[in-house]
Structures are given as C-alpha cells and as structure tokens.
Coordinates of C-alpha atoms (C1' of nucleotides) in Angstrom, one line a residue:
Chain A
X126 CA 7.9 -8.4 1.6
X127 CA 10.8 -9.7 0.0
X128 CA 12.2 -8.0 -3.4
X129 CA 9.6 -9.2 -6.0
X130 CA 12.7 -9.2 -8.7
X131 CA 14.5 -11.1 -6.7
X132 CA 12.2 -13.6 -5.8
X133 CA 11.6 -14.0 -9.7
X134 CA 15.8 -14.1 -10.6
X135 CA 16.7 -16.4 -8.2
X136 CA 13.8 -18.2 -6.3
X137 CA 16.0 -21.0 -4.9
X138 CA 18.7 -19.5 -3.7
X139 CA 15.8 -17.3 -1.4
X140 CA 14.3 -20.7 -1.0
X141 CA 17.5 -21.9 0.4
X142 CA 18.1 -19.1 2.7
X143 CA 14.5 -19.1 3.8
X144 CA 14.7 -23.0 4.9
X145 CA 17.5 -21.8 7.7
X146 CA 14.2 -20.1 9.4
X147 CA 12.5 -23.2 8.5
X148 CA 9.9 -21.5 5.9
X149 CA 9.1 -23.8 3.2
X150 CA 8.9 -21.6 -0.2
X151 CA 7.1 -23.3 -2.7
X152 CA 9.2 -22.3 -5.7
X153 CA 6.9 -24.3 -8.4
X154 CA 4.0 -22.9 -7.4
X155 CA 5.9 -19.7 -7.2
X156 CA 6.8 -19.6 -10.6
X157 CA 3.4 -21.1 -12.2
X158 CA 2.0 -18.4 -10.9
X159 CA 4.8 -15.8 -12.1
X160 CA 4.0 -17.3 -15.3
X161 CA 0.7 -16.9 -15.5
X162 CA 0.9 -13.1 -14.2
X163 CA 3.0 -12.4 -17.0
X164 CA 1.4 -13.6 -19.8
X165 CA -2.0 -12.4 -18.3
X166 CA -0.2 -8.7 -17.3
X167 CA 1.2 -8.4 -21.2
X168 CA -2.1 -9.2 -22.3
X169 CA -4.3 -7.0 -20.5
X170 CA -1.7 -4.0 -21.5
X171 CA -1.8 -5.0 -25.3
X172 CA -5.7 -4.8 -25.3
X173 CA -5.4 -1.3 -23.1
X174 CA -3.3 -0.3 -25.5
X175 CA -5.6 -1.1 -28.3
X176 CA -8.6 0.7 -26.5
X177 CA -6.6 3.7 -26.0
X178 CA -5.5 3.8 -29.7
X179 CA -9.2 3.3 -31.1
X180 CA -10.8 5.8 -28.3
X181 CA -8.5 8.6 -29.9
X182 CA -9.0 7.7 -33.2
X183 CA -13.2 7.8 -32.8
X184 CA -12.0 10.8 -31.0
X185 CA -10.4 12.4 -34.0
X186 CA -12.8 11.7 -36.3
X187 CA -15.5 13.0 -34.4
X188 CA -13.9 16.4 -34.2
X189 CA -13.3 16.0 -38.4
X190 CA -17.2 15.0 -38.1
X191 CA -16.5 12.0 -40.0
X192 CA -18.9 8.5 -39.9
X193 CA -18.3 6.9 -36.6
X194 CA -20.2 3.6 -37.2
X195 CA -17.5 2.2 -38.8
X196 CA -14.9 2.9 -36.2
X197 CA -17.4 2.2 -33.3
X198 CA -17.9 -1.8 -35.0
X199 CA -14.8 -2.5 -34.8
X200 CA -14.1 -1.8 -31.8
X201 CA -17.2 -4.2 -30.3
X202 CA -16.1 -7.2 -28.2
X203 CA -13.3 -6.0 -27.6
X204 CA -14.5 -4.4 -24.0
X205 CA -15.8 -7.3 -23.4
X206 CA -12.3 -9.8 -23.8
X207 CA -10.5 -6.8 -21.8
X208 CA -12.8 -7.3 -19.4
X209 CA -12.6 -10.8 -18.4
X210 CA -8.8 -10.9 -19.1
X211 CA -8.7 -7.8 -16.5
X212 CA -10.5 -9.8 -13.8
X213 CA -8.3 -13.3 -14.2
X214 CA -5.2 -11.0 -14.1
X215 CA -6.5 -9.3 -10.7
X216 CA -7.0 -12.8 -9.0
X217 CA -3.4 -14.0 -9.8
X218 CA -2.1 -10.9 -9.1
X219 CA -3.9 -11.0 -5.5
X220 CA -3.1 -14.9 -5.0
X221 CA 0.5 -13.9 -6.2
X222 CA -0.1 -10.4 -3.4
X223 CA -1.2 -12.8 -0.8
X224 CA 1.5 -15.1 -0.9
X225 CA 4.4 -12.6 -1.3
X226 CA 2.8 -11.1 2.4
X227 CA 3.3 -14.6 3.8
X228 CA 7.4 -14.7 3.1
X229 CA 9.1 -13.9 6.0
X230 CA 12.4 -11.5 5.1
X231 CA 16.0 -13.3 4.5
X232 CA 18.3 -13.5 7.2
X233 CA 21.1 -11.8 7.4
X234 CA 24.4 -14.0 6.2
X235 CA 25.8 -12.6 9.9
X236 CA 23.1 -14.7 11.5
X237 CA 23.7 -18.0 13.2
X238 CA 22.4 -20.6 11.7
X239 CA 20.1 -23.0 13.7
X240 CA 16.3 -24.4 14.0
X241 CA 15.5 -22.7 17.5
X242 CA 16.4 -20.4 20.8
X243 CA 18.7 -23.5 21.6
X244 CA 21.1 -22.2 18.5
X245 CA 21.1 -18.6 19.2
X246 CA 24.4 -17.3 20.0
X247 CA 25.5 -14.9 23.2
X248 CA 27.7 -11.7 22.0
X249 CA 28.1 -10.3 25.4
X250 CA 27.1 -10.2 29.1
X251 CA 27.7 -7.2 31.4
X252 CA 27.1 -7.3 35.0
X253 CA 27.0 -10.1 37.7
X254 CA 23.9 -11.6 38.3
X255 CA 23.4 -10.9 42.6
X256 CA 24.1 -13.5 45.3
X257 CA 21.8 -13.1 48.1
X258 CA 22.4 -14.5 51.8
X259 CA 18.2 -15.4 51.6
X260 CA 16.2 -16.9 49.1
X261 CA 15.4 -14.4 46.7
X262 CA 11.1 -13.6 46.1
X263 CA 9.8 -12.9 42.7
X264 CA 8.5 -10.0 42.1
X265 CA 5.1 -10.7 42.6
X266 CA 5.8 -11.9 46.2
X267 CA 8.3 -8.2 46.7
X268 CA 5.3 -6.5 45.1
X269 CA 2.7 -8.2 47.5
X270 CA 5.0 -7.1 50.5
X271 CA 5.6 -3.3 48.8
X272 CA 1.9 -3.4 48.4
X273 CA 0.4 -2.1 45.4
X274 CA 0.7 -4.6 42.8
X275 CA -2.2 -6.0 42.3
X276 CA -3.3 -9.4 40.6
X277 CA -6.7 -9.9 41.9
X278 CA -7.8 -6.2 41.3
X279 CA -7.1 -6.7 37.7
X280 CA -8.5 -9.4 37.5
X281 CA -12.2 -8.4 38.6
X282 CA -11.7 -5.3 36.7
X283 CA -10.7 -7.3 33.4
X284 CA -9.5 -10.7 33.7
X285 CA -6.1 -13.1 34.0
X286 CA -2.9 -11.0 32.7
X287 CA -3.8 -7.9 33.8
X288 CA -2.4 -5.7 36.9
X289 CA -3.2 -2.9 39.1
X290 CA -0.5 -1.1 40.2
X291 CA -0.7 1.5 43.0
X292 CA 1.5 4.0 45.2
X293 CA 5.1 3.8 44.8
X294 CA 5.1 1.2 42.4
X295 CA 2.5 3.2 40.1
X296 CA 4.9 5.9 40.5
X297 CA 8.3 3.7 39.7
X298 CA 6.8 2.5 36.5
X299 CA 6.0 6.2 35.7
X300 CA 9.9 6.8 36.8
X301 CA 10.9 4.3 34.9
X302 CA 9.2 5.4 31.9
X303 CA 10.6 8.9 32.0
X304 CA 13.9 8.0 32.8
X305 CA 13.9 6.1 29.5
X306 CA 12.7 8.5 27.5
X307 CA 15.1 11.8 29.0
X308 CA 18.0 9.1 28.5
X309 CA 17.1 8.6 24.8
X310 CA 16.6 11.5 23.6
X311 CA 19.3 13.7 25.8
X312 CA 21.9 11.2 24.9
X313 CA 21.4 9.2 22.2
X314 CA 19.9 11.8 19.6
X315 CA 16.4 10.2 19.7
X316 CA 13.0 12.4 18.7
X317 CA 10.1 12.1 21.0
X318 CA 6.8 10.7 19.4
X319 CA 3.3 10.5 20.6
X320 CA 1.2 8.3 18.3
X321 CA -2.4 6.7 18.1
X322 CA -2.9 3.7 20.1
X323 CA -5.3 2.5 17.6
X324 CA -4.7 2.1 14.1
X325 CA -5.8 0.8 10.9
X326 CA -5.0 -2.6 8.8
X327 CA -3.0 -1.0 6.3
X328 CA -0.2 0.2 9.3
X329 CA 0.1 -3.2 10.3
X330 CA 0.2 -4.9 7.1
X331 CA 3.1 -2.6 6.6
X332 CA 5.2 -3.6 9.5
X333 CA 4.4 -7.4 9.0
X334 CA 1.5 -8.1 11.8
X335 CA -0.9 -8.7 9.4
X336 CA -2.0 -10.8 7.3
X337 CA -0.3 -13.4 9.3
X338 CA -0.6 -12.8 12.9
X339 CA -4.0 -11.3 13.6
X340 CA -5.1 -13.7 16.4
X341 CA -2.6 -11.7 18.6
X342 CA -4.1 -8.4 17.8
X343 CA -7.3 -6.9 19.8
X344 CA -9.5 -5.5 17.3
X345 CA -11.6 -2.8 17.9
X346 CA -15.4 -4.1 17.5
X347 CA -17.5 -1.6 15.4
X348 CA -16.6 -0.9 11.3
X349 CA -13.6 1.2 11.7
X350 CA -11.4 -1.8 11.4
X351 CA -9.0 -0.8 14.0
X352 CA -6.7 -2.4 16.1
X353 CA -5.1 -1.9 19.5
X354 CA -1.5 -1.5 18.6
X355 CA 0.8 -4.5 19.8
X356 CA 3.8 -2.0 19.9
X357 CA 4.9 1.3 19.1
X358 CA 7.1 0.0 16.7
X359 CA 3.4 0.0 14.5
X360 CA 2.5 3.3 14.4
X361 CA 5.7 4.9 14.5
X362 CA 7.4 2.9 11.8
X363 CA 4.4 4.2 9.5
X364 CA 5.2 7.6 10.0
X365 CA 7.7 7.0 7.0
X366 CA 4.7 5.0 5.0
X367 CA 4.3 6.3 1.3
X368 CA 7.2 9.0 1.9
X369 CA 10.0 9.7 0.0
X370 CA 13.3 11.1 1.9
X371 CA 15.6 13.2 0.6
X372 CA 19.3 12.0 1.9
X373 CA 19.5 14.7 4.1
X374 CA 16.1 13.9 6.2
X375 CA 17.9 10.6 7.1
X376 CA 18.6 8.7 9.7
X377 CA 15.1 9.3 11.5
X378 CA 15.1 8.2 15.2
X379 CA 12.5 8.1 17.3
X380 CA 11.4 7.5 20.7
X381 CA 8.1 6.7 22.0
X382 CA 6.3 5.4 24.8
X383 CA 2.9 3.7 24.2
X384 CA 0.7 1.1 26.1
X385 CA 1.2 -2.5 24.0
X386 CA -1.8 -4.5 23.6
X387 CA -1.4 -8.3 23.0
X388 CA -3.8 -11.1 23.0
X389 CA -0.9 -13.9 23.2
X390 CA -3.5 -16.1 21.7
X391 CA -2.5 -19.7 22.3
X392 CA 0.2 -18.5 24.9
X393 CA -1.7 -19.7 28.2
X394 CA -0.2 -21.8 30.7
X395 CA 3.4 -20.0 29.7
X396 CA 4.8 -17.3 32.3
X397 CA 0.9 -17.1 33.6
X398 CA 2.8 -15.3 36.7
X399 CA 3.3 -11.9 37.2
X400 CA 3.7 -9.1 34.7
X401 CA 6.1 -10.7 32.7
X402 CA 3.5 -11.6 30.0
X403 CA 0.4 -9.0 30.1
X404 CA -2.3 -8.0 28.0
X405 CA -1.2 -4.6 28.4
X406 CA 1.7 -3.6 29.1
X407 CA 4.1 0.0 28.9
X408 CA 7.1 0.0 26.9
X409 CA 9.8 2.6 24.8
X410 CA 10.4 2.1 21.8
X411 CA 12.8 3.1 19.7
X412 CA 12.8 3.5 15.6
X413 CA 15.2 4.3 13.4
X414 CA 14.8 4.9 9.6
X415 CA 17.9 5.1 7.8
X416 CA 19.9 4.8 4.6
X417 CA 20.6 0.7 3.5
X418 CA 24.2 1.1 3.8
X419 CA 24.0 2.8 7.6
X420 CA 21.6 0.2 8.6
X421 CA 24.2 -2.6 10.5
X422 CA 26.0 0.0 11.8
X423 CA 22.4 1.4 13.9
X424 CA 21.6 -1.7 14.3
X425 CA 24.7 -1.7 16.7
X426 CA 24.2 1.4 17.8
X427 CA 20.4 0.8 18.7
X428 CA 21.4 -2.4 20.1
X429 CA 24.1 0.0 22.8
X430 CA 21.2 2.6 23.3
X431 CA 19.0 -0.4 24.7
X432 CA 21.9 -1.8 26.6
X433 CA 22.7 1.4 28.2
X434 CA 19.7 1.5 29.7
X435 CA 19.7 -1.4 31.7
X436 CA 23.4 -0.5 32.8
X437 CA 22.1 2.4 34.1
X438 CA 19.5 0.7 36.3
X439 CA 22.6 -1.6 36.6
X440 CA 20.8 -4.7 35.6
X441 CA 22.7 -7.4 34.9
X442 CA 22.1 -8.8 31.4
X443 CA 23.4 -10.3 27.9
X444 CA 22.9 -9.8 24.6
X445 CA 22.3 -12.7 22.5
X446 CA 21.8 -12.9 19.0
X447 CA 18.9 -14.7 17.6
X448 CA 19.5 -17.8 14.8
X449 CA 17.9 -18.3 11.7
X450 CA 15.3 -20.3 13.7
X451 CA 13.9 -17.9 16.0
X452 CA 13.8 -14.9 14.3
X453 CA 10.9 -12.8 13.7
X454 CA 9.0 -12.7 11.0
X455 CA 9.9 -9.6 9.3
X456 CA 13.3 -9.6 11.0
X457 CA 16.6 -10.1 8.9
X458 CA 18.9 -9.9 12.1
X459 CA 17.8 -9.2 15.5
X460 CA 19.5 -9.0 19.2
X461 CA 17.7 -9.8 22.1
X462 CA 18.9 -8.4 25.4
X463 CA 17.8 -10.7 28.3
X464 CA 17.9 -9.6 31.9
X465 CA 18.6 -11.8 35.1
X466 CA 15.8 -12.7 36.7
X467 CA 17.1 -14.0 40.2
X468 CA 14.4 -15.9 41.8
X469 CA 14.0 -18.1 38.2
X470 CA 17.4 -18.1 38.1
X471 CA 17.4 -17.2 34.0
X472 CA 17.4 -15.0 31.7
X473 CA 15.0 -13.2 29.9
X474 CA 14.3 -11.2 27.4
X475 CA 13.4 -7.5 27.9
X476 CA 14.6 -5.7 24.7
X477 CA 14.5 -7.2 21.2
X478 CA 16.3 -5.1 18.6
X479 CA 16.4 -5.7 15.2
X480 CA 17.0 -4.3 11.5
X481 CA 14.4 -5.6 8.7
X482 CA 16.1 -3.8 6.0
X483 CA 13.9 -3.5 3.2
X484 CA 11.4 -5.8 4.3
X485 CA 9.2 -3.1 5.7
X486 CA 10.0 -0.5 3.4
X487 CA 8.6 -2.2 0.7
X488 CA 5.4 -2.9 1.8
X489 CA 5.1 0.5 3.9
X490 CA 6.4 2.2 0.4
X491 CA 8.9 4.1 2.5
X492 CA 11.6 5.4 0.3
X493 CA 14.6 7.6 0.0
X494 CA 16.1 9.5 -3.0
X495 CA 19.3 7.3 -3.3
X496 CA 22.1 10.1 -4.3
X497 CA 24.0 7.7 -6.6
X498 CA 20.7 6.8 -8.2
X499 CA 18.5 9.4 -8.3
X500 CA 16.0 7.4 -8.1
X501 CA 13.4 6.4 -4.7
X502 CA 14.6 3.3 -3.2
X503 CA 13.6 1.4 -0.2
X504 CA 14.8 2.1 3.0
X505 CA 15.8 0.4 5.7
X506 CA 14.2 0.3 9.1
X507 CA 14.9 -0.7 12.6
X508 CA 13.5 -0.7 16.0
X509 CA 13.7 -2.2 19.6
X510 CA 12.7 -2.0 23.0
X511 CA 14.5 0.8 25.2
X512 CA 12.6 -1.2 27.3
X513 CA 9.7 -3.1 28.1
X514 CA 8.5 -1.4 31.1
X515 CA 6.5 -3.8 32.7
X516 CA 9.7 -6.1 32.5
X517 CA 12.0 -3.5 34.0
X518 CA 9.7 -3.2 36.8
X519 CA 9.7 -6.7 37.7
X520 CA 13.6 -6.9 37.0
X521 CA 14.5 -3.9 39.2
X522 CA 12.7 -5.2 42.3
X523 CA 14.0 -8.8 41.7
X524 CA 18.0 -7.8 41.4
X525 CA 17.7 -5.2 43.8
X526 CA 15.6 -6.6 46.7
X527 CA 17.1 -6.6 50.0
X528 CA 16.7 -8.9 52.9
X529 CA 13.7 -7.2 54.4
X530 CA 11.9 -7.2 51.4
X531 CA 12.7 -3.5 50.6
X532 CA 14.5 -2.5 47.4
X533 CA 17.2 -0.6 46.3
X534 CA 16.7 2.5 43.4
X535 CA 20.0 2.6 41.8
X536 CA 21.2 6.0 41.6
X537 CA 20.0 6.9 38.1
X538 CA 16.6 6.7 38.8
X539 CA 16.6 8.4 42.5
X540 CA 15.9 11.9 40.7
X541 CA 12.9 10.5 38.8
X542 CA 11.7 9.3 42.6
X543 CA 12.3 12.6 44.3
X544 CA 15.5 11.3 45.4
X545 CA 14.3 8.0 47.3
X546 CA 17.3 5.9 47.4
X547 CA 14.9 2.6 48.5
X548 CA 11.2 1.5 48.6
X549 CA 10.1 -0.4 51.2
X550 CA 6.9 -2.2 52.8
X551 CA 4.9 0.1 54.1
X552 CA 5.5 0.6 58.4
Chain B
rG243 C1' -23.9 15.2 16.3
rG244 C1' -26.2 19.0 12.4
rA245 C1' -25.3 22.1 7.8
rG246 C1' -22.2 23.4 3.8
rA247 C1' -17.5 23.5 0.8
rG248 C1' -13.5 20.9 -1.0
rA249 C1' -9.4 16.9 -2.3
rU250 C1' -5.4 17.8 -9.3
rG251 C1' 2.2 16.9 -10.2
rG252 C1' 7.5 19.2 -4.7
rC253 C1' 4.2 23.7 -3.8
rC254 C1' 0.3 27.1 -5.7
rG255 C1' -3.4 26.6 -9.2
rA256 C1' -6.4 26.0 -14.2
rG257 C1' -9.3 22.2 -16.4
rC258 C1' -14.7 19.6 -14.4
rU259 C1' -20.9 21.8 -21.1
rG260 C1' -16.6 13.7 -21.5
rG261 C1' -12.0 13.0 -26.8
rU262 C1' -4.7 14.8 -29.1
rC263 C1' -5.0 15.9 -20.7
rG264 C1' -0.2 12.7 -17.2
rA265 C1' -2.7 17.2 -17.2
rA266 C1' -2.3 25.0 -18.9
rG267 C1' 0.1 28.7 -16.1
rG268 C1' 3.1 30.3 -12.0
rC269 C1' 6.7 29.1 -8.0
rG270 C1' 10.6 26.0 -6.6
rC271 C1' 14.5 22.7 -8.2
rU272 C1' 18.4 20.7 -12.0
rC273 C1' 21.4 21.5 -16.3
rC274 C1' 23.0 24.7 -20.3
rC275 C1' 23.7 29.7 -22.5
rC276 C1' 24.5 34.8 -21.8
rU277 C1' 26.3 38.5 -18.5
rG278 C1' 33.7 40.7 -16.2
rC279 C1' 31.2 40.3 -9.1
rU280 C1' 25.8 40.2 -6.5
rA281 C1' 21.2 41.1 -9.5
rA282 C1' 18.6 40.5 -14.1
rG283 C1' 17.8 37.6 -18.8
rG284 C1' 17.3 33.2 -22.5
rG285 C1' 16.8 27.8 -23.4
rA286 C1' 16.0 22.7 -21.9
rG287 C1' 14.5 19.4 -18.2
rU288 C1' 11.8 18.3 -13.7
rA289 C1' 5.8 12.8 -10.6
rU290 C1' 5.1 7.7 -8.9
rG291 C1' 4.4 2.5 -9.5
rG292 C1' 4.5 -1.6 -12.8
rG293 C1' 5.2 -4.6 -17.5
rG294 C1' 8.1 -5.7 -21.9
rC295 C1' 13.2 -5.6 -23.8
rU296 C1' 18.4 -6.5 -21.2
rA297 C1' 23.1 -11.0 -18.1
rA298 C1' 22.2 -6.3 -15.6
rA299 C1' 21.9 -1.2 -16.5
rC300 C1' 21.0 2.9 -19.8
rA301 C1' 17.9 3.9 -23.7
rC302 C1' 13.4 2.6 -25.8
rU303 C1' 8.4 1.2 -25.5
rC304 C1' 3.7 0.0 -23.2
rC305 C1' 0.2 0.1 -19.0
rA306 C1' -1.7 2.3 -14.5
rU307 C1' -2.4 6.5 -11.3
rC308 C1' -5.8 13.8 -11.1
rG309 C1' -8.1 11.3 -2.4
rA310 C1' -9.7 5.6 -2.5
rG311 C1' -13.0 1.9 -4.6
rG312 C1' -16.9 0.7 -8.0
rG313 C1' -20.2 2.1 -12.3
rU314 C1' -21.7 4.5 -17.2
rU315 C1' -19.1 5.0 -22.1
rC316 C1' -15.7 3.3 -28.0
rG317 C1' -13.3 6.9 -24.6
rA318 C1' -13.6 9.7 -17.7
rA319 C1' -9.5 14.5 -14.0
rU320 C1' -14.3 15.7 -16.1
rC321 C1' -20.9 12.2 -15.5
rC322 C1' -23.2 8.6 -11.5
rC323 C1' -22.7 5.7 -6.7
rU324 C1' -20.0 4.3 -2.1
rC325 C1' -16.2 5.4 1.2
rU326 C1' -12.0 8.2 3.4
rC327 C1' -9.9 12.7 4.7
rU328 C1' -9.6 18.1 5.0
rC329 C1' -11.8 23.0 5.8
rU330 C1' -15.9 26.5 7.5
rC331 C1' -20.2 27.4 10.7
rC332 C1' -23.4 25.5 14.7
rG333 C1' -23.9 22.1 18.9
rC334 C1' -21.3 19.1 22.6
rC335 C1' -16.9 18.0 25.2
rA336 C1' -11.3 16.6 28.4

RNA sequence: GGAGAGAUGGCCGAGCUGGUCGAAGGCGCUCCCCUGCUAAGGGAGUAUGGGGCUAAACACUCCAUCGAGGGUUCGAAUCCCUCUCUCUCCGCCA
C-alpha cells in the first residue's frame, strides 16, 4: 500500500511514476472518491460528536434526577441520520480500501526504466558458464541416468509439475538445504525460523498476495480460510505484523526454509520440463526488517548473501536488475540473480531479492519507534531467495555434469554429503 | 474431541448492579526538583490509528479503539449474539 497522504498530495506525480511499471492510476476517480470520504468522514464525526455530548448530558441530569423527556426528544432522529451517514461512509471507505490494495508500490528512482525483462539491466556476472567436449543433458535426462528423479511417480501420486526424488538426489536436495541455511546464519548474521506452512488471508494481504493474486495460491478447502504459503517470505515477513520496534530490536534477519506452494495458474505450456517450475517446491528464504534509512544498503548486502551462495556451489551466474516493467508487485527495487543453465544455453532466475520499503509495512502495520520522531513509523522490509532449492538442484547437476553422466559436488557441499566428491549412475 | 475459566494501556491489575471511564492503583519508562557519592524522597508526563486545521510540522481540536465482528440503548469496557485466541482438567495422538 502506498502512503495514503501521499497519494492524496500529489496523485500525479505517483501516477507518473506508476505508468513506468505500466499501472494505470486513475487519479479522477481517485480523488472523487477522496472527496466524498472526506466530506462523509467529517460528517459522521460531527454527529458522533453530537451523540456523545447529549449522552453525557442525559447522563448528568439523570444523576441531578432532573426530567429527561425533554433531553431524550431532542435527541430523536438523530440515531437514525448517524446511521445511514455511517453506512455510506463505510462503503467509500472500503471502495477507497480496495483500490489502495490494488496499487502496486513506486519504483525506486535507481530503477531502470523500461516496459519489460527486455529493459532490465545486468550489474554483474561472476563465473564462466562451462564448455563441455559433449552435448550437455538437462537435468531431467542426468537425473534419469542418476536415477531417482522421478516425473512419472509424481505424477500418479499428484499430477504434472510435481517430482519424486529419491536416493542421492533426495539426500543432495536435503544437502543443499542445510548448507544454505549453516551458511546464512554462521556467516551472514541470519536467525533461523520455522513457521506455519499454512496461513490466514490477513498474512498475505499484508505482504501483497492478496487481494490481487489469489488464483496462484492453493487454498485450503474447509472454513478456516487458509492458504498453502507460496513462500516463506509470507509468514516470516508477518512476524513483524502489528509490532512496534524499538531502534535497538532492528535490523531483524531471518532465515527460513519452507516448502513453496504455487498454482502458476495460467502458466502451462511454459518451462513444463523438469523442476524448474513446480507446484511444490523447497526454498531459503531470507528476511530482513530494518530501519528506512538502512534499507538500500541490505538490500545490497541481501543481494551478496544470495550471491555468495551460488559462488560457493561455484555456479556461474549474474545479477540483473529488474526495470520499472517487470517488477513485482509490491516491489520498489528488486535484483534477480539468474544462474547458467548449460543445456538451454540461458539464464535463469534462481534468487529474486528485493526491498519494498514501506509498502509492506503499511499494510502489515509493522512499525518502529523512529528516534528523531518519537513517534511509530513504517518500516522497511526485504527479502529474497538464498535459494530456490529445487532450482539449485537442477543447476548443480547441469554445470557440473561430467562426460559419463556423473556429477561433480563442489567442495562446499562434500561435508553435507559425507564427503562424496561426485554422484554417479548407479554400477 | 468433551467440560470449565478467561482476553482491559509497555507489564501487572481494578472496573463488568450501563452515564463525567481512554479507563483506578501498582510496576516500568521519560523529564524536573530535592539530596555533597550509591540509596531514598517529591512533582509532572507516559497507548494506537484516523479526521479537521497547516505549505509542512508543532500546537490545538474531534472521532475510533478495553480480543474481533454484529446487536440492544439517548448512552456499552460493562447487557445480548457470533467468531477468534489463551489457560485448566479429561480423552486421543507424532
């Protein structure tokens, strides 16, 4: 949600900067709206006003045991107009509620400007993608040769975009996971979480998946009106829901490693192969909740704990930096990092970092006593990938496949894999 | 799953035979005074969200909030209904 005073001061200049991520704010009926709020908000308090001034004045004179029928006439119809001007206040106030959800947040002025992927900009690349002396399999083929990654399985179990994994690949996802999570939380300063997997409409209003993107959510059937979280980012950004820090709590980090439930409704017929694009996949999040003024400088520094992952599994990849176009909806800068994939000869993204500001905050009502203030204030969050799992999986046997179809564990992992230094088809 | 109890400000805790209660009292915290150190004492202040006013802020003022939502009433922390959560006992269970 963007800063309601804002939107009010200046509606075209967030109009203008909203039109770079090609959102169309309609300022007129914006403001007709805005209008009608306050006349019917200044109203409403004038005649609550009025009720609470006559309720202690019947009050009074009941304790003086003076006449009350006077007192009590005059105050007829007027429940009645408070009343009706109560319930046409609520309905702009919601219609006002439910277009204010529906704003994405204002990009950065760091951001490139552009309408799609095609204008996002590349910051950095580290590694060099391998050159192989064969033609280099996907992963699905390397995992069909490893055995133990398993398509069809899934699929009779639960349906398309689903896998089994089994043996030493169940195990290097496991590895992977851990490795992740020591690395984050030895070296970069992060907290481990462990958080529902399910949660209610109000968490994911507050990080920005609902109202507007509930077709990609799997909802839980029954009336608790849950939902299988898309990412941990969902419940572990709502740990700082209706909270107020003190400057000292601050920056929170966190790490966490969930499952990720997606319906990527509408996404058939894209990347249908392999585990690239899953109904449920692992992942490790990271979160930060910090001071505004700190908040670029994590974003960096979130953006390097991500990247230092991959280097580790030395992973050739680069870091681009989404335009106006392509950002998220609640994002107001993000960087994706994209591995190499060899065999499609791209890359892709595995890790998506990026700082929302105040977007969040506000509608999580996640605050910090601002020092110079005194007074709670919005903060600012963050998160990204430290990494998709699933992703890494498929990355690490693509870059690292040799020319038998075995695959190299780079030397970070090896202790998480009892010290195998390669996985190979089975004798 | 069954039975019962409860949810009040940063914390504890009164109020719950409806009226001057946004809420006693205590603790904590902040500021001031006093005290030649530490201790003790005196005074003032100390919730959150929103509206109006303002270029903005301060100040001022109004509204809302006593778990959430609805109802009764001129008036609800107090009465009624629904929901959520917490606690105790029993059962079941990884």
């Amino acid at each position: 949600m963007l800063d309601p005073r804002l939107l009010r001061a200046d509606p075209h200049g967030c109009a203008e900067r909203l039109a770079t991520r090609g959102y169309r704010l309609d300022v007129e009926r914006l403001a007709a709206l805005e209008e009608r709020r306050k006349a019917l908000q200044t109203r409403t308090q004038e005649l609550q006003n009025e009720r609470n001034r006559n309720a202690k004045s019947i009050g009074r004179a009941k304790a003086e045991g003076r006449d009350l029928a006077p007192l009590l006439a005059q105050v007829e119809g007027l429940g009645a107009e408070l009343k009706a001007v109560e319930a046409e206040l609520g309905a702009v106030l919601a219609e006002l509620e439910a277009l204010q959800l529906t704003i994405p947040n204002l990009p950065h002025a760091s951001v490139p400007v552009g309408p799609d992927a095609g204008a996002n900009r590349e910051v950095r690349r580290w590694g060099e993608p391998p050159r192989f002396e064969f033609e280099a399999r996907d992963h699905v083929d390397l995992g069909a040769r490893l055995g133990g990654m398993d398509f069809e399985a899934a699929a009779r179990i639960s349906g398309a975009r689903f896998v089994v994994l089994r043996g030493v690949l169940a195990r290097l996802q496991r590895a992977l996971t851990q490795f992740m999570l020591d690395l984050h939380t030895r070296s970069h300063g992060y907290t481990e979480v462990y958080v529902p997997y399910l949660v209610n409409a109000t968490s994911l209003r507050g990080t920005g998946q609902l109202p507007k993107f509930e077709e990609d959510l799997f909802a839980v059937r029954g009336d608790a009106g849950l939902y299988l979280i898309p990412t941990a980012e969902v419940p572990v950004t709502n740990l700082a829901r209706e909270r107020i820090f003190e400057p000292g709590d601050l920056p929170l980090r966190y790490v966490c490693h969930t499952p990720c439930f997606r319906s990527e409704a509408g996404a058939y017929g894209k990347d249908t192969r392999g585990m690239i694009r899953q109904h449920q996949f692992e992942k490790v999040e990271l979160v930060q909740v910090v001071a505004p003024e700190e908040s670029y400088a994590a974003l960096e520094a979130l953006t390097d704990h991500a990247e230092a992952v991959l280097q580790a599994l030395e992973l050739p990849y680069r870091t681009v930096a989404l335009c106006t176009g392509d950002l998220g909806f609640a994002a107001a800068k993000t960087y994706d990092l994209e591995v190499w994939f060899p065999a499609q000869g791209t890359y892709r993204e595995i890790s998506s970092c990026s700082n929302f500001e105040a977007f969040q905050a506000r509608r999580l009502q996640a605050r910090w006593r601002n020092p110079a203030t005194g007074k709670p204030e919005p903060v600012h969050t963050l998160n990204g990938s430290g990494l998709a799992v699933g992703r890494t999986l498929a990355a690490l046997l693509e870059n690292h496949q040799q020319a038998d179809g075995a695959v190299r564990i780079p030397a970070a992992l090896r202790p998480y894999l009892g010290g195998l230094d390669r996985i190979g088809p089975p004798a």
